Coordinates of C-alpha atoms in Angstrom, one line a residue:
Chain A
X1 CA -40.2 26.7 -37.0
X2 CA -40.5 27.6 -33.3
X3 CA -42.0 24.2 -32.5
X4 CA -38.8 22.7 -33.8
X5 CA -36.5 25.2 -32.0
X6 CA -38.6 24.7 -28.6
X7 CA -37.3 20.5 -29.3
X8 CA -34.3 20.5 -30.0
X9 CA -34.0 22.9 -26.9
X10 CA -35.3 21.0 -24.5
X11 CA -33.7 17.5 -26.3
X12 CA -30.2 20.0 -25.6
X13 CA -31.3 20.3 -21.9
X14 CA -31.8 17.2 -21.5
X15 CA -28.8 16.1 -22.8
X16 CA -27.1 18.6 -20.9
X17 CA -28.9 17.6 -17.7
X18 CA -27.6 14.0 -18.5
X19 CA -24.4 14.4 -18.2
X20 CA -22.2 14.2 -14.9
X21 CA -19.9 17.2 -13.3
X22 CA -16.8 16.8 -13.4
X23 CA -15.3 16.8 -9.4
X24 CA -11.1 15.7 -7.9
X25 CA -11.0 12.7 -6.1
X26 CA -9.8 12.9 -2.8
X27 CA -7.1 10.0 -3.4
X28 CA -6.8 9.3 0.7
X29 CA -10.1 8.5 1.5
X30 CA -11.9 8.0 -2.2
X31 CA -15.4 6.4 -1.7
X32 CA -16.2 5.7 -5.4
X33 CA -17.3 1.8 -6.2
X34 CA -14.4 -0.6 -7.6
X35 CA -13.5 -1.0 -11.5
X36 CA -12.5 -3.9 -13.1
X37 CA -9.5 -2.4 -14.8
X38 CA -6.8 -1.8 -12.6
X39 CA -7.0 1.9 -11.3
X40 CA -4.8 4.0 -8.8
X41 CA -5.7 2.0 -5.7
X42 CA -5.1 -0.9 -6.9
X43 CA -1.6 0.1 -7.5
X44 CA -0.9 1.7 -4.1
X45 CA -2.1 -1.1 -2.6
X46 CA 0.1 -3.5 -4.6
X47 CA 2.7 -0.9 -3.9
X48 CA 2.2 -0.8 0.0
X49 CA 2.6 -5.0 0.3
X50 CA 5.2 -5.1 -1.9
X51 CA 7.4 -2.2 -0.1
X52 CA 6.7 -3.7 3.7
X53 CA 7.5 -7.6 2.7
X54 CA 10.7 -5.6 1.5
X55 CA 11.4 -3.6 4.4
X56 CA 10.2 -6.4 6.4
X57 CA 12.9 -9.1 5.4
X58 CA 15.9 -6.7 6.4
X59 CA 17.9 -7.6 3.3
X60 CA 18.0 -3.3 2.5
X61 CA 20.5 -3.6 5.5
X62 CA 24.4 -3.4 4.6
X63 CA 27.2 -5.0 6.9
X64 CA 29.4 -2.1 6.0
X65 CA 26.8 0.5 6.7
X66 CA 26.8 2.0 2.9
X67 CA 23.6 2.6 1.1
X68 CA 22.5 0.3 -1.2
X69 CA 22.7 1.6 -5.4
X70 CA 19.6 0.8 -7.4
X71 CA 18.8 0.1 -11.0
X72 CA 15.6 0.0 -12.3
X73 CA 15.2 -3.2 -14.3
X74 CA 12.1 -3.9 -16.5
X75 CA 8.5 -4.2 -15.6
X76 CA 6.5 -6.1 -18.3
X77 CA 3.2 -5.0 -18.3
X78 CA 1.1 -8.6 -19.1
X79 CA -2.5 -7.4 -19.0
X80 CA -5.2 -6.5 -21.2
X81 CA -4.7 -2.9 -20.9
X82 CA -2.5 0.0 -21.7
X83 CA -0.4 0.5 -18.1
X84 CA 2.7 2.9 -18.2
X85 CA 4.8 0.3 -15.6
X86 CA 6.6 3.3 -14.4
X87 CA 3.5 4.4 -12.4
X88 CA 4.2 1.1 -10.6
X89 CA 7.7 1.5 -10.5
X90 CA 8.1 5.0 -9.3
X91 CA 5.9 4.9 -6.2
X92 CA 7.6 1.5 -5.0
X93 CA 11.3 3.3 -5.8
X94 CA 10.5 6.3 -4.0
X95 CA 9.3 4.5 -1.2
X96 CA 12.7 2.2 -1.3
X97 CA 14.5 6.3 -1.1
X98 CA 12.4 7.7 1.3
X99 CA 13.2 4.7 3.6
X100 CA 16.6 6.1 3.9
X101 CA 18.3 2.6 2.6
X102 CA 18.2 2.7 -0.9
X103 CA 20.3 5.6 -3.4
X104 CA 19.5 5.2 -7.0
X105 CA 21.3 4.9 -9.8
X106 CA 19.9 7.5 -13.1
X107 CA 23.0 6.8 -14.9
X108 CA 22.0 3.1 -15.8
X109 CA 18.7 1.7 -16.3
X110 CA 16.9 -0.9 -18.3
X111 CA 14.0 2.6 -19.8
X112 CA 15.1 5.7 -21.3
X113 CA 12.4 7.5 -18.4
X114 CA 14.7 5.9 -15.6
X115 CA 17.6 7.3 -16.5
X116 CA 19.1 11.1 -17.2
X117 CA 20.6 11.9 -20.0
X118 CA 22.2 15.1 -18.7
X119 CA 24.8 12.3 -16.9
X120 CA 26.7 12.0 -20.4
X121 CA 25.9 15.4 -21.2
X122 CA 27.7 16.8 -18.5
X123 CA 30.8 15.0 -19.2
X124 CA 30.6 15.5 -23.3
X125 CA 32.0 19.0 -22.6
X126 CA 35.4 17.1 -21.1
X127 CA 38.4 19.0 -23.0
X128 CA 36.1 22.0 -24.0
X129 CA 38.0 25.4 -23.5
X130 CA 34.7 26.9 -23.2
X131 CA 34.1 25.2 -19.8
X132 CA 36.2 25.5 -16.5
X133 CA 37.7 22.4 -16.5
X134 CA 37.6 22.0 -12.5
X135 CA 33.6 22.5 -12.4
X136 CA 33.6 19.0 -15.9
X137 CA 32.7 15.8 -14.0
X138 CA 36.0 14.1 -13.4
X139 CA 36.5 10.4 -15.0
X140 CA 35.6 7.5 -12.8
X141 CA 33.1 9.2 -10.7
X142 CA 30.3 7.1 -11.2
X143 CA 29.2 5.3 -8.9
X144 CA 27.4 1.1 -10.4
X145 CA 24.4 -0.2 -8.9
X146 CA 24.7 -3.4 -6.3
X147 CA 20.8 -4.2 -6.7
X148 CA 18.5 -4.4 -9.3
X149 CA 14.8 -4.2 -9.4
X150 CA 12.4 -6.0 -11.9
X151 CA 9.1 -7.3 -12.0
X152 CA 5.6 -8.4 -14.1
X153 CA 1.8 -7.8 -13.7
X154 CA -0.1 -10.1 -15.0
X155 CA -3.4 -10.6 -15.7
X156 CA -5.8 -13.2 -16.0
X157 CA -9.7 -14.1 -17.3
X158 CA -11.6 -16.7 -15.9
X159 CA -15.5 -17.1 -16.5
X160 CA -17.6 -18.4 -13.3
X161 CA -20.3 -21.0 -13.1
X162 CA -22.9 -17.9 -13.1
X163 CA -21.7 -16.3 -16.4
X164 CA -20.1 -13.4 -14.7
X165 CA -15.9 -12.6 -14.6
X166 CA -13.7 -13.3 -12.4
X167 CA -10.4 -11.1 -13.1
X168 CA -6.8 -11.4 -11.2
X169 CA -4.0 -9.7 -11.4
X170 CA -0.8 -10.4 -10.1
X171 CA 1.9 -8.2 -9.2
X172 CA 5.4 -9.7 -8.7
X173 CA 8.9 -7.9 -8.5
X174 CA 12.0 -9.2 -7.3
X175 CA 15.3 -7.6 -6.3
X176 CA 18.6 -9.1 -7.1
X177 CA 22.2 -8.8 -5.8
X178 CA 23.8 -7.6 -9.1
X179 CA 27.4 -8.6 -8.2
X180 CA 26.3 -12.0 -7.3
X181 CA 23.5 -13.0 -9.0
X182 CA 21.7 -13.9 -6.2
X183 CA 17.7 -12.3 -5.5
X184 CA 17.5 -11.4 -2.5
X185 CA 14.0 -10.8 -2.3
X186 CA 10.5 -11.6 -4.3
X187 CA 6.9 -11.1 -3.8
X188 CA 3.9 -11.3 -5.8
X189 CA 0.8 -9.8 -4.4
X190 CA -2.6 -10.3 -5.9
X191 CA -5.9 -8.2 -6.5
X192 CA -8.8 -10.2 -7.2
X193 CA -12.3 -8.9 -8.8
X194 CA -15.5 -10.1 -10.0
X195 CA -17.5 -8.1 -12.3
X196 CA -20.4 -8.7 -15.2
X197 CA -19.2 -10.8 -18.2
X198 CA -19.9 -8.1 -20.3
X199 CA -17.6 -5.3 -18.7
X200 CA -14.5 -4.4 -20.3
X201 CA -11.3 -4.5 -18.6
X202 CA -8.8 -3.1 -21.0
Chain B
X1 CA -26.0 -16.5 60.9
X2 CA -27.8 -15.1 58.2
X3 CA -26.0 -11.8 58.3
X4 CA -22.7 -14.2 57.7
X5 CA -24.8 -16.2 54.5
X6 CA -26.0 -12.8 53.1
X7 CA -22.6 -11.4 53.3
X8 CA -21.1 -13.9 51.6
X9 CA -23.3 -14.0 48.7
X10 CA -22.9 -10.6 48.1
X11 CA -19.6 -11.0 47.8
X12 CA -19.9 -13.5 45.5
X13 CA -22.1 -11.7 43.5
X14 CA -19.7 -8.8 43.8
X15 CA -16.6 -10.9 42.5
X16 CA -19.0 -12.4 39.7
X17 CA -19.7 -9.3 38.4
X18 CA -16.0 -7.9 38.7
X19 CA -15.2 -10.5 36.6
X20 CA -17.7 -10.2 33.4
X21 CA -17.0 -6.7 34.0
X22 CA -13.0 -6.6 33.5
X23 CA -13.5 -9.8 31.0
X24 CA -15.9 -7.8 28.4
X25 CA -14.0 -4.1 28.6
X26 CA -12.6 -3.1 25.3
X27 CA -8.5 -3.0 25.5
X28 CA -7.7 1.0 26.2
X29 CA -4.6 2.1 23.9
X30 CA -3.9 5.3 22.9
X31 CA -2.6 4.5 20.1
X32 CA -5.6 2.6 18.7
X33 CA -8.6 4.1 17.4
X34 CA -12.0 2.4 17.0
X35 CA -14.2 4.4 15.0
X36 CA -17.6 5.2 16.9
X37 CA -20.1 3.6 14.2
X38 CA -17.8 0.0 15.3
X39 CA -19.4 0.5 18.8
X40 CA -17.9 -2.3 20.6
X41 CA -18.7 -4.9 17.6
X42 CA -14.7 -4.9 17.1
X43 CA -11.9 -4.9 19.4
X44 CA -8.2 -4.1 18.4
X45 CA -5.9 -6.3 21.3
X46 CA -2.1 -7.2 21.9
X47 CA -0.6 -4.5 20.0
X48 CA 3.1 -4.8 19.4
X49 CA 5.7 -4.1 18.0
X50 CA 9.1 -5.4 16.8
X51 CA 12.2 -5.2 14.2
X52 CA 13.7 -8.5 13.7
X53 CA 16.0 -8.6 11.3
X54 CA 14.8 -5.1 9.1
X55 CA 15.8 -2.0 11.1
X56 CA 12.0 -1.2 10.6
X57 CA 9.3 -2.0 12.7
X58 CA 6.5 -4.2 12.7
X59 CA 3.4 -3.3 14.1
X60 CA 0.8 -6.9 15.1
X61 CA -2.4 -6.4 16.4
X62 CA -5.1 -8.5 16.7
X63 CA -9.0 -7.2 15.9
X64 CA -11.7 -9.6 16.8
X65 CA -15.1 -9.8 15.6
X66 CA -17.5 -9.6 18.6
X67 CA -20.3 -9.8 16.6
X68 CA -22.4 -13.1 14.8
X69 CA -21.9 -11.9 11.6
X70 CA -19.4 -10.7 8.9
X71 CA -17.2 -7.7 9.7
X72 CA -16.4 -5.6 6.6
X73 CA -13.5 -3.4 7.7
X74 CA -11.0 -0.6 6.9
X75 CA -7.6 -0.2 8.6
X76 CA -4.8 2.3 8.9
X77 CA -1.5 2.7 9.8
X78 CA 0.0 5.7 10.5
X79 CA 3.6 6.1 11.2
X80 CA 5.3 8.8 13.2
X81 CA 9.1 9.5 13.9
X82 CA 11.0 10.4 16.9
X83 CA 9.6 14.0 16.9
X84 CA 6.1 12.8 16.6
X85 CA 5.3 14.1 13.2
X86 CA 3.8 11.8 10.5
X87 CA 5.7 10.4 8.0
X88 CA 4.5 11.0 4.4
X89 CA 4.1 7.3 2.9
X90 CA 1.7 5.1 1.0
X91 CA 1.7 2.3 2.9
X92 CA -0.3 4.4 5.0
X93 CA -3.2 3.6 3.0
X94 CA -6.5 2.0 4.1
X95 CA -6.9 -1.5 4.0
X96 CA -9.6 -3.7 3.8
X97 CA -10.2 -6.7 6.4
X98 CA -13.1 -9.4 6.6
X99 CA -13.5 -11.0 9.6
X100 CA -16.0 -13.7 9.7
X101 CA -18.1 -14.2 13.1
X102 CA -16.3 -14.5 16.1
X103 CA -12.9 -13.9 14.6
X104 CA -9.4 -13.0 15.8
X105 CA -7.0 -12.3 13.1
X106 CA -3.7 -11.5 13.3
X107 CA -2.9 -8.0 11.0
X108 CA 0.8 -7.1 10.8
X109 CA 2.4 -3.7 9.1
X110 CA 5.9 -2.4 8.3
X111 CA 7.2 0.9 8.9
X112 CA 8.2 2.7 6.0
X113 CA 11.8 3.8 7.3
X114 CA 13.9 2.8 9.8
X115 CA 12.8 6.8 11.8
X116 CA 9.3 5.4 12.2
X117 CA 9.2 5.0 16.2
X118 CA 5.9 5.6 17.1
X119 CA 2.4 4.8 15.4
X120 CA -1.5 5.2 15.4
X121 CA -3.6 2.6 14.6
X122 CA -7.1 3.4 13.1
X123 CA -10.4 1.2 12.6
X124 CA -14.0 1.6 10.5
X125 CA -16.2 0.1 8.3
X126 CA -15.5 -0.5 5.4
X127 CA -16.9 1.9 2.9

């Protein structure tokens, strides 16, 4: 009896001694190897090329010196693996805001998570004697978007002469003059990897 | 006679080693920052900057390999507005850079708003 308690002790302690702590990552200067999936520095990188080729081209620039209205088209997410495209989407947006160039639009949107619903709430009180009528949201207020954003990451397989992977993924967004139709800018930046055949990369 | 030969040959010698001297001295700019470990195995040179047509800037530099082999490196920029304070972005973010021996390469990076003014540009090997 104690012989098997004294095993499964040690075979616990062992275990125990196995397993690895749990520490934060310090997300400006992280030193921990690649992955084959796509993680958060892949992203900021993707974001950080695709936000200076747009700053870069000047076409945020308005002749009439008004700030450019954004919607938030969609992002397809074409890879193996489950991505929320809003993690994408939000760092390259706020960027686009912070720059001081760009306002953007939550009343229209092409996802529910880019847009507030508290826009039609507001008004849906409109004729309500239970509300001062001078604080409702008068009609015609809003204000439409003159640029859309939309993009795809894709992601692609390709076995090398040695038997190991070679994995790319490709990030492209595009922004478009909404009242003529016309892109204004593109770019697709890509992230290249090469890993063991038999790691997983969704 | 002599005196006149031996003068003159010390003053070549003098100008010789002026040269090599100014020639092989890495570019000093305040603004750059060579991390110690790159000793003088990497040079940052002909920093500028410009808008164009964006009312950003554009930083170019150029870092050259001094070395005979492969450089595996990180860069930075960080961008600071009129007050001097840094501006809060991510395409502040390290990037990497391979330089193969002996090479010059042209990097380039954008401002992340048009009150970037000022910048500081940071080198090391790549982790």
């Amino acid at each position: 009896m104690i012989a098997r308690f004294a095993t499964f002790a040690v075979a616990a302690l062992l275990l125990a001694g196995c397993t690895t702590p749990t520490t934060r990552i310090d997300i400006r200067n992280d030193r921990g190897p690649a992955v084959a999936a796509l993680d958060y520095r892949d992203i900021k990188e993707a974001v950080s090329e695709l936000a200076q080729s747009l700053f870069r081209t000047g076409r945020l620039n308005r002749a009439d010196g008004k700030l450019n209205v954004l919607t938030v088209g969609n992002v397809e997410n074409d890879t193996m693996q489950h991505l929320d495209t809003d993690i994408l989407t939000n760092y390259l947006v706020e960027e686009m805001v912070n720059s001081g160039q760009v306002l953007v639009s939550s009343a229209i949107s092409h996802g529910a998570s880019q847009r507030d619903e508290m826009i039609g709430a507001v008004r849906s009180v409109r004729g309500d004697p239970e509300f001062n009528q001078s604080t409702v949201a008068a009609q015609g207020q809003l204000v439409d978007a003159n640029l859309s954003l939309k993009g795809k990451i894709v992601q692609r397989e390709l076995r090398m002469d040695g038997g190991d992977k070679q994995v790319e993924y490709y990030f492209s967004m595009m922004l478009t003059d909404t009242h003529t139709g016309l892109r204004l800018w593109q770019k697709q930046h890509l992230i290249g990897k090469r890993t063991d055949a038999r790691t997983p990369t969704w | 006679m002599k005196k006149n030969i031996l003068a003159a040959l010390a003053a070549a010698c003098a100008l010789a080693l002026g040269g090599c001297t100014s020639l092989h001295t890495a570019p000093d700019d305040r603004r750059v920052t060579v991390a110690p470990a790159l000793g003088d195995s990497v040079w940052v040179t002909d920093v500028r900057m410009a808008k164009g047509r964006s009312q950003c800037y554009t930083l170019q530099a150029n870092i050259a390999n001094n070395t005979s082999s492969v450089a595996q490196l990180e860069y930075c920029v960080i961008w600071l507005d009129s007050t001097g304070m840094e501006i809060s972005t991510l395409l502040s973010g390290w990037q990497f850079a391979s330089l193969a021996p002996r090479e010059v390469r042209g990097l380039t990076a954008t401002a992340p708003s048009p009150d970037a003014c000022d910048f500081r540009f940071y080198v090391q090997p790549a982790r």
